[in-house]
Coordinates of C-alpha atoms and ligand atoms in Angstrom, one line a residue:
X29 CA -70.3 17.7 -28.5
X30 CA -66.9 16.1 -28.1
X31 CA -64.4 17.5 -31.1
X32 CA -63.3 13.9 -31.2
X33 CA -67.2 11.9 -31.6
X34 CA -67.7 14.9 -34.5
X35 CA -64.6 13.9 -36.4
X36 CA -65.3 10.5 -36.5
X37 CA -69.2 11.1 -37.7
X38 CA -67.3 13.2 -40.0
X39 CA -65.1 10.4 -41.5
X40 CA -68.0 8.0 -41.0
X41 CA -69.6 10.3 -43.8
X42 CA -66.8 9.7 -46.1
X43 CA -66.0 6.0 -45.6
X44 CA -69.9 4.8 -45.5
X45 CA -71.7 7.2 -47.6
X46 CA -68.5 8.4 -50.0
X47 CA -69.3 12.1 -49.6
X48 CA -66.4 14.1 -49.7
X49 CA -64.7 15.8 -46.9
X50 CA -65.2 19.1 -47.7
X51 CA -69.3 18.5 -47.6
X52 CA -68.9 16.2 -44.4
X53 CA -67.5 19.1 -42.4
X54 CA -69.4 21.6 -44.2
X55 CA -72.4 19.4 -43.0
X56 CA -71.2 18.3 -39.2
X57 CA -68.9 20.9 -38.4
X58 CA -70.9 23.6 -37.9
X59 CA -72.3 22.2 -34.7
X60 CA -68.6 22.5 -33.0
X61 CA -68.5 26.3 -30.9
X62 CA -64.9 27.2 -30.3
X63 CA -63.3 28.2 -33.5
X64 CA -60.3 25.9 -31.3
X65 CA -62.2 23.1 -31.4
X66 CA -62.8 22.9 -34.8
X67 CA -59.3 23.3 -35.9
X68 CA -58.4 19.9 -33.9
X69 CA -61.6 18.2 -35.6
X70 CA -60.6 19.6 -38.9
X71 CA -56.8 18.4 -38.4
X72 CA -58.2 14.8 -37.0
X73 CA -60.2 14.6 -40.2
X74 CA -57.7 15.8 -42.9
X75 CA -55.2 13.6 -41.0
X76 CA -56.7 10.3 -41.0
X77 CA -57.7 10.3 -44.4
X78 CA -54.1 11.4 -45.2
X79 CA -53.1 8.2 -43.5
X80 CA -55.9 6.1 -43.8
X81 CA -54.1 3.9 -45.7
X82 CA -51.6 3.2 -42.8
X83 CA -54.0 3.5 -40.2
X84 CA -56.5 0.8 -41.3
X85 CA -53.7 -1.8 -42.0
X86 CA -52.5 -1.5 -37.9
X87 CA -56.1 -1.4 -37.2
X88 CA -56.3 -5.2 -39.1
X89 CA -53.1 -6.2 -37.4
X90 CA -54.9 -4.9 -33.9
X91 CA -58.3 -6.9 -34.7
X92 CA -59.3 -10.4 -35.0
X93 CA -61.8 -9.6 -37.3
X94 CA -63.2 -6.0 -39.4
X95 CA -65.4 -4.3 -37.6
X96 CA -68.4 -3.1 -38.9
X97 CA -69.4 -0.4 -36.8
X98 CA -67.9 2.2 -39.2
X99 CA -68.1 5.3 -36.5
X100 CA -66.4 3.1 -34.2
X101 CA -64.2 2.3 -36.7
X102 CA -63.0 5.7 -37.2
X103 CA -62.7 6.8 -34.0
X104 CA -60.1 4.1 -32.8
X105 CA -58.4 5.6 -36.6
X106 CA -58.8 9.0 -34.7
X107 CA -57.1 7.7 -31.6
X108 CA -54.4 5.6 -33.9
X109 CA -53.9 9.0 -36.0
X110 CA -53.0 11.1 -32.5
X111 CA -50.6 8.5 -31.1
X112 CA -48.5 8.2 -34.1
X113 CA -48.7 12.2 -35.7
X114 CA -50.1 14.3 -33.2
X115 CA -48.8 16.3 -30.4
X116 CA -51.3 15.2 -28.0
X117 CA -49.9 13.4 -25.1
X118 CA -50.5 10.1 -25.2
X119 CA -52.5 9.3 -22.1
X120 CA -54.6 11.8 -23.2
X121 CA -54.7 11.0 -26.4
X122 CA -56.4 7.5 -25.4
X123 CA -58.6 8.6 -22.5
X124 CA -60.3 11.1 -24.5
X125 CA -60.8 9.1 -27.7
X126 CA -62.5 6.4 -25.1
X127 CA -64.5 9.3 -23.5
X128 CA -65.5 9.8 -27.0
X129 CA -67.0 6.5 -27.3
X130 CA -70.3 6.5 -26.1
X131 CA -72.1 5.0 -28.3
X132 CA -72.9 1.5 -26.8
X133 CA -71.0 -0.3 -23.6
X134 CA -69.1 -2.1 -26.2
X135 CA -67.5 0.4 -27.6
X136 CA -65.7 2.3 -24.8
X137 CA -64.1 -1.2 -24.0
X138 CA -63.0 -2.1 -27.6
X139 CA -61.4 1.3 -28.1
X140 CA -59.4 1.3 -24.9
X141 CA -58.3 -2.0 -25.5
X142 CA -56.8 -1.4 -29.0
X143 CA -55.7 1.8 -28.3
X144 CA -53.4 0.5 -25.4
X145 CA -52.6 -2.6 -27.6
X146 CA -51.1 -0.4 -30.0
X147 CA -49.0 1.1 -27.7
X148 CA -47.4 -2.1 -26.2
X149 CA -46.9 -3.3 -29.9
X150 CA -45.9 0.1 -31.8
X151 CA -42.5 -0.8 -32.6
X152 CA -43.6 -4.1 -34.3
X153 CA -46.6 -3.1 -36.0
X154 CA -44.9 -0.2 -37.7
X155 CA -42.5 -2.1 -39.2
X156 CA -44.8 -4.4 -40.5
X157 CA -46.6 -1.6 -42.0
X158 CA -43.9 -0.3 -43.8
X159 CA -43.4 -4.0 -45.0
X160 CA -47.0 -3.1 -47.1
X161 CA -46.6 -1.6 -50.3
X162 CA -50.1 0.3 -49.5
X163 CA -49.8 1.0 -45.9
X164 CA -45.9 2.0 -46.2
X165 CA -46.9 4.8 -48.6
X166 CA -50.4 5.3 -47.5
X167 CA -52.5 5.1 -50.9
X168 CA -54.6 2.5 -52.6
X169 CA -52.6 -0.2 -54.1
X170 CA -54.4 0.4 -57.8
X171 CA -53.4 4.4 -57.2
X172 CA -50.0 3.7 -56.6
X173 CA -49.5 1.6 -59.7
X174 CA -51.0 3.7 -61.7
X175 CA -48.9 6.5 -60.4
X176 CA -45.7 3.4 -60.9
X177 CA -46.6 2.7 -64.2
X178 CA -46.4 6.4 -65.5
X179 CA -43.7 7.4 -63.5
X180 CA -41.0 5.0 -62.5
X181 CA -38.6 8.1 -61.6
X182 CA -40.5 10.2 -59.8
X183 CA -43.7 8.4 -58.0
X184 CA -41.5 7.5 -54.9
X185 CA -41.4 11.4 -54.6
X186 CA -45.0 12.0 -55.7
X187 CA -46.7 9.5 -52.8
X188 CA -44.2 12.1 -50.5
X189 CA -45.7 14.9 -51.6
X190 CA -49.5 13.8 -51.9
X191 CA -49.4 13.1 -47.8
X192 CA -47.7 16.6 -47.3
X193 CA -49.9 20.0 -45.9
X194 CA -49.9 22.1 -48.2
X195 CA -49.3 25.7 -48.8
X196 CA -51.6 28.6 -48.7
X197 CA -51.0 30.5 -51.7
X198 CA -53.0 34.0 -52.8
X199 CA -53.6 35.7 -55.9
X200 CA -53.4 39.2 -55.7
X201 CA -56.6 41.0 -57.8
X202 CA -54.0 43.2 -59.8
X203 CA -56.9 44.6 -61.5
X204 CA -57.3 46.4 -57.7
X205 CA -54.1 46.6 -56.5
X206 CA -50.3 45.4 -57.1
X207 CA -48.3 43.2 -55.3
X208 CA -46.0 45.0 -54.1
X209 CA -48.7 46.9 -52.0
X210 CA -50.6 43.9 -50.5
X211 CA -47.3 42.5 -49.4
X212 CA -46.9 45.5 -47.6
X213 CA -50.6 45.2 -46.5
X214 CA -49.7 41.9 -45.1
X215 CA -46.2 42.7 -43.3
X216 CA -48.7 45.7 -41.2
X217 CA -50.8 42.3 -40.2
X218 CA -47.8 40.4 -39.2
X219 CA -48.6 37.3 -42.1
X220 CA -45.3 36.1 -43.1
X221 CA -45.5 36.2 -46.9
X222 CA -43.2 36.1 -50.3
X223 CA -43.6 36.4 -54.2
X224 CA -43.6 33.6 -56.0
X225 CA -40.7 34.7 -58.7
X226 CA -42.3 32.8 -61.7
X227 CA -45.8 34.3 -61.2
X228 CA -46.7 37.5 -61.0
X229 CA -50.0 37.4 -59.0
X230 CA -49.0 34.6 -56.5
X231 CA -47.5 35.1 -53.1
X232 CA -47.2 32.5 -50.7
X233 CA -48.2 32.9 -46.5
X234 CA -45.7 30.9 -44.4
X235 CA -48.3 29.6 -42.9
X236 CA -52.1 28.9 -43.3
X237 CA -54.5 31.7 -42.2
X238 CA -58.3 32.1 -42.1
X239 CA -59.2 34.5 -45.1
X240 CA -61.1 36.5 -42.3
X241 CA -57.4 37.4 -41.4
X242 CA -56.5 38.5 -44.6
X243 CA -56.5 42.6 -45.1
X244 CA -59.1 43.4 -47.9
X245 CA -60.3 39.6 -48.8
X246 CA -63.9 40.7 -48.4
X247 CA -63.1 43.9 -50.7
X248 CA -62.1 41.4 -53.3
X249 CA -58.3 42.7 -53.1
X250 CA -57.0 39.1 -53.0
X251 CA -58.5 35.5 -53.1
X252 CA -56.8 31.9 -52.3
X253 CA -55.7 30.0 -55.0
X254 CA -52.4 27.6 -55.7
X255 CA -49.8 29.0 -57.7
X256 CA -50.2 26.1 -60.3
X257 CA -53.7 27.0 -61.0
X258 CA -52.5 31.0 -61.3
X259 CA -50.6 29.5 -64.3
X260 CA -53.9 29.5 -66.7
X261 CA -54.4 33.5 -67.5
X262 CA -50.9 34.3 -68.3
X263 CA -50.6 30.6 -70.6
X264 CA -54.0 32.1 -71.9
X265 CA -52.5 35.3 -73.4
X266 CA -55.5 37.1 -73.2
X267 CA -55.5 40.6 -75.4
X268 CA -58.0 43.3 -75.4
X269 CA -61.2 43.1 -77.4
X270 CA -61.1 39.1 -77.0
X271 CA -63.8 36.9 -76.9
X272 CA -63.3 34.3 -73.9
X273 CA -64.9 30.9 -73.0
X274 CA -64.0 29.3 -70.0
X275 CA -65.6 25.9 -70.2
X276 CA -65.6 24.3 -66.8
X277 CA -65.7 27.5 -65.3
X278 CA -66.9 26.4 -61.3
X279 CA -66.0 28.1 -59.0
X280 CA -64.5 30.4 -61.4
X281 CA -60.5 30.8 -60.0
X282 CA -59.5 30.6 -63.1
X283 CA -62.4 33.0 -64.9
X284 CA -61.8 35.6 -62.0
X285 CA -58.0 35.4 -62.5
X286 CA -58.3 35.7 -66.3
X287 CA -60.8 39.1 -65.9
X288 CA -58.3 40.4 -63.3
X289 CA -55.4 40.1 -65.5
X290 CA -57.5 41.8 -69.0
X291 CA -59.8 44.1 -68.2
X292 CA -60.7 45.5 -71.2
X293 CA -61.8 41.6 -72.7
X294 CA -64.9 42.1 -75.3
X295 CA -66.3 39.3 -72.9
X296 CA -66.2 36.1 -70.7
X297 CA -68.5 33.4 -71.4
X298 CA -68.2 30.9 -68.2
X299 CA -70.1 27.5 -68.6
X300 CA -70.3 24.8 -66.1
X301 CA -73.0 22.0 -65.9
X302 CA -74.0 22.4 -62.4
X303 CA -76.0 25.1 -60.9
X304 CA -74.9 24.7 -57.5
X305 CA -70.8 25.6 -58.1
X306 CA -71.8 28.3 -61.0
X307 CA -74.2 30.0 -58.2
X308 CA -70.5 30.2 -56.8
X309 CA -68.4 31.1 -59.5
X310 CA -71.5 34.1 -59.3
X311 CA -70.5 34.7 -55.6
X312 CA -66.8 35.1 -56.8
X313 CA -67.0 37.4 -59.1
X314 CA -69.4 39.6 -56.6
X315 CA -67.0 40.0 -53.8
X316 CA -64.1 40.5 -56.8
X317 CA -66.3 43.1 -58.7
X318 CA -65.9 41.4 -61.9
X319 CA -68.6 40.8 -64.7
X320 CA -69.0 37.3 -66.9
X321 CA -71.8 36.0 -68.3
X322 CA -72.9 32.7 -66.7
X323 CA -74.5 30.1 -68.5
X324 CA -75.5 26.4 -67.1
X325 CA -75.0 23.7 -70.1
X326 CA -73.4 21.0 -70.5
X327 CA -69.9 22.1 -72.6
X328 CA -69.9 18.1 -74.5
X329 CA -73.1 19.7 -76.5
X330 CA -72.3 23.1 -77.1
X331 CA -75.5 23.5 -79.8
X332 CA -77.4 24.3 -76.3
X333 CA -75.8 27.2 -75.1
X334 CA -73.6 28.5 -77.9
X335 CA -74.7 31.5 -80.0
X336 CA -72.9 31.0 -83.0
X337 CA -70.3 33.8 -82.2
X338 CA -66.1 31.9 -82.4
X339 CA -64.0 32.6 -79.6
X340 CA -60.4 33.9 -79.5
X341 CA -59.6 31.8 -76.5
X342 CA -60.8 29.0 -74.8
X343 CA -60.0 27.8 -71.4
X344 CA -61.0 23.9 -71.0
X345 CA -60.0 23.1 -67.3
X346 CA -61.1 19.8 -67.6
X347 CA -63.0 17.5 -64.8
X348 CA -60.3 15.2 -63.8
X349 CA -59.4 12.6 -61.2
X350 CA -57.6 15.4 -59.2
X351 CA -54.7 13.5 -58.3
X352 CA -52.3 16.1 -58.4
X353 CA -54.7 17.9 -55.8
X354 CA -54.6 15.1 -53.1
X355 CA -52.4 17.0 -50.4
X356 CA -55.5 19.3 -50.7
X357 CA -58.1 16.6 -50.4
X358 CA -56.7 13.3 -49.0
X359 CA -60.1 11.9 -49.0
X360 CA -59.4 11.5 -53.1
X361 CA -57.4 8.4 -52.4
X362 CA -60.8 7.1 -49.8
X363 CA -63.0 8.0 -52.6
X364 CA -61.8 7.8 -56.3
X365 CA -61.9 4.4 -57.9
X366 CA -59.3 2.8 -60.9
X367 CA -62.4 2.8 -63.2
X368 CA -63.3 6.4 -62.7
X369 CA -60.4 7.2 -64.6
X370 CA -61.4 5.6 -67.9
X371 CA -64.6 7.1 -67.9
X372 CA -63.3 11.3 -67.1
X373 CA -60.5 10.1 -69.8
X374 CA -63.4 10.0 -72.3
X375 CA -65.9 12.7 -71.1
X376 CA -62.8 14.9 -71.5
X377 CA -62.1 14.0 -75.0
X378 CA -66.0 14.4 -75.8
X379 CA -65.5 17.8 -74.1
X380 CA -62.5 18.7 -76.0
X381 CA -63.9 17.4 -79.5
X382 CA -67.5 19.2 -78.7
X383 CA -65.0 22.9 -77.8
X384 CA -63.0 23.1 -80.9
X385 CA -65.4 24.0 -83.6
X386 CA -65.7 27.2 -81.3
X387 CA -62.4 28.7 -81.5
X388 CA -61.7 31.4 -84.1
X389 CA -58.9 30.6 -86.7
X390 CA -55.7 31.7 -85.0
X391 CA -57.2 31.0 -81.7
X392 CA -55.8 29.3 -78.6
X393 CA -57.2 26.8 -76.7
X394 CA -55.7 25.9 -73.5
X395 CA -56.2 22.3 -71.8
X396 CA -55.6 22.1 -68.1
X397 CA -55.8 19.3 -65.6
X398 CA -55.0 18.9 -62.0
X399 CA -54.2 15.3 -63.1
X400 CA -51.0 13.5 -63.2
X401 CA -51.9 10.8 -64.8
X402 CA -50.8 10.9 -68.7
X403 CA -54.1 9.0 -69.6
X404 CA -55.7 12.3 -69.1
X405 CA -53.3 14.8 -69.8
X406 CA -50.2 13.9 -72.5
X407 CA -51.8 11.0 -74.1
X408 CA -55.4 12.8 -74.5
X409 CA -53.5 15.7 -75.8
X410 CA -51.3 13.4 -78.2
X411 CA -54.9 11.8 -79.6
X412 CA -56.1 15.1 -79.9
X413 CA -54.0 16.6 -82.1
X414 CA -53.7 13.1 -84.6
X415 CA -57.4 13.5 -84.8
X416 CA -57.4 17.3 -85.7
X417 CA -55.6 18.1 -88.6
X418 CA -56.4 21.5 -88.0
X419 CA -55.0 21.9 -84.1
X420 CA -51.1 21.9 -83.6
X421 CA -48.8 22.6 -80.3
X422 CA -47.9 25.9 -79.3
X423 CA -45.0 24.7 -76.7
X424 CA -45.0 25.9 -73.4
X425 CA -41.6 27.3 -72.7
X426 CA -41.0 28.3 -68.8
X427 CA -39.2 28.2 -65.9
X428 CA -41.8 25.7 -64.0
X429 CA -43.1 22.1 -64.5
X430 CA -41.1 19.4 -67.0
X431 CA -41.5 19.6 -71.1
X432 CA -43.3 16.5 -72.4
X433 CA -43.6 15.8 -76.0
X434 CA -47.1 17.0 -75.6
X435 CA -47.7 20.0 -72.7
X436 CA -45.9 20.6 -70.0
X437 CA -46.4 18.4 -66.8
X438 CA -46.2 19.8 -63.0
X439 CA -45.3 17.3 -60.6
X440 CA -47.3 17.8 -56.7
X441 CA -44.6 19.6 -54.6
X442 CA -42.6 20.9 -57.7
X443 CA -41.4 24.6 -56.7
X444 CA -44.2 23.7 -54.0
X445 CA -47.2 23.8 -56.4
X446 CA -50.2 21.4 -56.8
X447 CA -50.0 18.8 -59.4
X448 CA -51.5 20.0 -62.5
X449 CA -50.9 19.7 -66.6
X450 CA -51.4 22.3 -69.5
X451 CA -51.2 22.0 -73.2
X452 CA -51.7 24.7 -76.0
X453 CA -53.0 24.4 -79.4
X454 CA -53.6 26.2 -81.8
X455 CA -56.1 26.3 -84.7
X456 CA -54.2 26.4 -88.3
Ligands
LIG16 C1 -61.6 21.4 -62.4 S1 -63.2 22.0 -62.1 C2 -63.0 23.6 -62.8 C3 -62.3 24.6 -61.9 C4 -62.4 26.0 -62.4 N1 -61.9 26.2 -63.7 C5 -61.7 27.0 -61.5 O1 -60.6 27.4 -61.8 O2 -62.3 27.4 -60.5 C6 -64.1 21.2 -63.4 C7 -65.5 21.7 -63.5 O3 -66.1 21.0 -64.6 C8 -67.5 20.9 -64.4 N2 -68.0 19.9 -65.4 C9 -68.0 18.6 -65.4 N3 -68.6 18.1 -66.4 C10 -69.0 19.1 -67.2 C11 -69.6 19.2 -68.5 N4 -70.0 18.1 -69.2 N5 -69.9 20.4 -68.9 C12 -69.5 21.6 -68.2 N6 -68.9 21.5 -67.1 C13 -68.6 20.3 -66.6 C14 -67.6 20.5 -63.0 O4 -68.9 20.9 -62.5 C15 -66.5 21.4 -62.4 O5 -67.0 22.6 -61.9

């Protein structure tokens, strides 16, 4: 099928039915042959819903009226997305896109005719988009401020960074091998590679690779993860004999990294509330040969699952709006909605509430987000802590991310890491 009529049933997934990106390709892709050919598709999909927000205003300026034809719709994006970011030649660019358009007589003419619009009017057009707040940056007007309101200084540079590709980073399974030697592993493969100095499992490629690529990735030598994420085991401080619960465990980076780094743990407990992603923390932990146990339950109403014994350390990577993981999955700003945020902002404090009774006296529990929104990281924290007299701060003191009163806060791109959040406390 043409690679450019499978991206736009692709997108069509995510802007009619709001499933996410990752499932629409999982679900379409796999119908594309050439390894080639899914790449472009792949790069047509991630782009235009990087850009959406751009896209769809020219779109309005190209169009009398919306059209309602959404995989129309998306494939003139498509064609939009290739004239303005793509290295396709632009003749080719629009006959292929029309090729593309199939679907009824209509639409072959419509999508020419647009597409060769834009071109006479590109000059104008693009200024008038960077006239519009949302289309200038390329997010949702309510996202952007949100992201205003909370931070004046730096969201000029945070709407940068979201629409960026980001880096593939790996953590090295030091439980099976060192750094040191899978650098080396990689230099013999010709992946272009360096340590990242502040954490001592992470190394980042130069550029993106397939994992198939990587030496020893099937052996459970190395796995892909960003370096803001590798952060949790070494803030956890995990000792031998402990007793660990990782609350919203799927697909278990974090649990894998935290077993990799202390072998000789007493145990991991790993909870998540849906059986699908913890058949996948499962898988991980196979190919990494590491042992939790697994248990489906919901972690606001611990009485189900716990058996009584306190834990030395809990992990509570929280469900979040994932806004600091956007460059990662630019369909977030398609998908998520203002009023989401109230409603994770609450689950996460029932979450957090429902936890704490489980932590041994002298234990630490770690909060993490991949939020930057201080609704769910700093300000949950803050009303946290005034509700437990019992929990207080342990500060955070490193060379990454920005102090806040409560936790330390990594903005997206910051020493090129994904936007995340982490608090400690203690229990008195
Ligand atoms: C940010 S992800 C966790 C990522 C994971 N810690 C890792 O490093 O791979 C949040 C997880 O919380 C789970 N979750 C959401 N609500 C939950 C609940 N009430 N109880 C337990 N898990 C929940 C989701 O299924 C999701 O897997």
């Amino acid at each position: 099928m043409n690679s450019r009529l499978v991206a736009a049933r692709v997108l069509s997934r995510v802007l009619q039915n709001g499933q996410s990106l990752t499932a629409a390709l999982d679900n379409v892709v796999p119908a594309v042959d050439a390894v080639k050919d899914r790449a472009f598709v792949q790069a047509l999909c991630y782009g235009v819903c990087r850009y959406y927000h751009r896209l769809d205003f020219i779109l309005s300026q190209l169009l009398d009226k919306p059209l309602k034809d959404v995989e129309v719709k998306s494939l003139i994006l498509i064609g939009l997305y290739q004239l303005q970011f793509m290295r396709v030649k632009p003749h080719a660019a629009v006959s292929e896109t029309v090729a593309a358009a199939r679907k009824k007589p209509w639409t072959k003419s419509l999508v020419n005719a647009v597409l060769r619009n834009y071109q006479r009017e590109q000059e104008r057009i693009e200024q008038q988009a960077d006239q519009e707040p949302s289309a200038a940056v390329s997010h949702p007007r309510w996202l952007i401020d949100q992201i205003r309101q909370d931070w004046p200084q730096q969201s000029a540079q945070l709407f940068l960074e979201n629409n960026r590709q980001p880096p593939m980073v790996l953590r090295v399974n030091q439980a099976r091998t060192s750094r040191e030697q899978y650098l080396r592993q990689l230099a013999e493969h010709d992946i272009g590679a360096t340590p990242v100095a502040f954490c001592a499992s992470a190394i980042m490629l130069d550029k993106p690779v397939s994992v198939d690529m990587l030496p020893g990735f099937d052996q459970g030598l190395v796995s892909v993860q960003d370096t803001a994420a590798q952060l949790a085991a070494q803030l956890l401080d995990v000792r031998a004999g402990q007793r660990v619960l990782d609350v919203c465990a799927a697909p278990g980076g974090k649990a894998a990294h935290i077993l990799e780094s202390q072998p000789q743990l007493n145990e991991l407990v790993a909870v998540d509330i849906d059986a699908a992603r913890m058949q996948r923390v499962n898988e991980n932990l196979q190919r990494l040969k590491l042992e939790a146990r697994l248990l489906v339950g919901d972690a606001a109403a611990p009485e189900t699952w716990w058996d009584g014994m306190p834990f030395d350390r809990i992990l509570l990577d929280a469900p979040c709006s994932a806004l600091g993981v956007i460059r990662r999955h630019p369909d977030i700003k398609l998908l998520r909605r203002d009023e989401d945020i109230a409603q994770l902002q609450a689950l996460q404090k029932n979450i957090l509430s429902a936890v704490w009774p489980l932590l041994a006296t002298g234990g630490i529990l770690l909060y993490a987000t991949c939020s930057v929104l201080k609704r769910e990281n700093e300000l949950q924290i803050q009303a946290f802590l005034a509700e437990h007299s019992d929990a207080a701060q342990v500060p955070i003191d490193a060379g990454w991310g920005s102090p806040r009163e409560f936790g330390r806060q990594i903005f997206t791109g910051e020493s090129a890491m994904d936007g995340f959040y982490y608090a400690r406390i203690v229990k008195q």
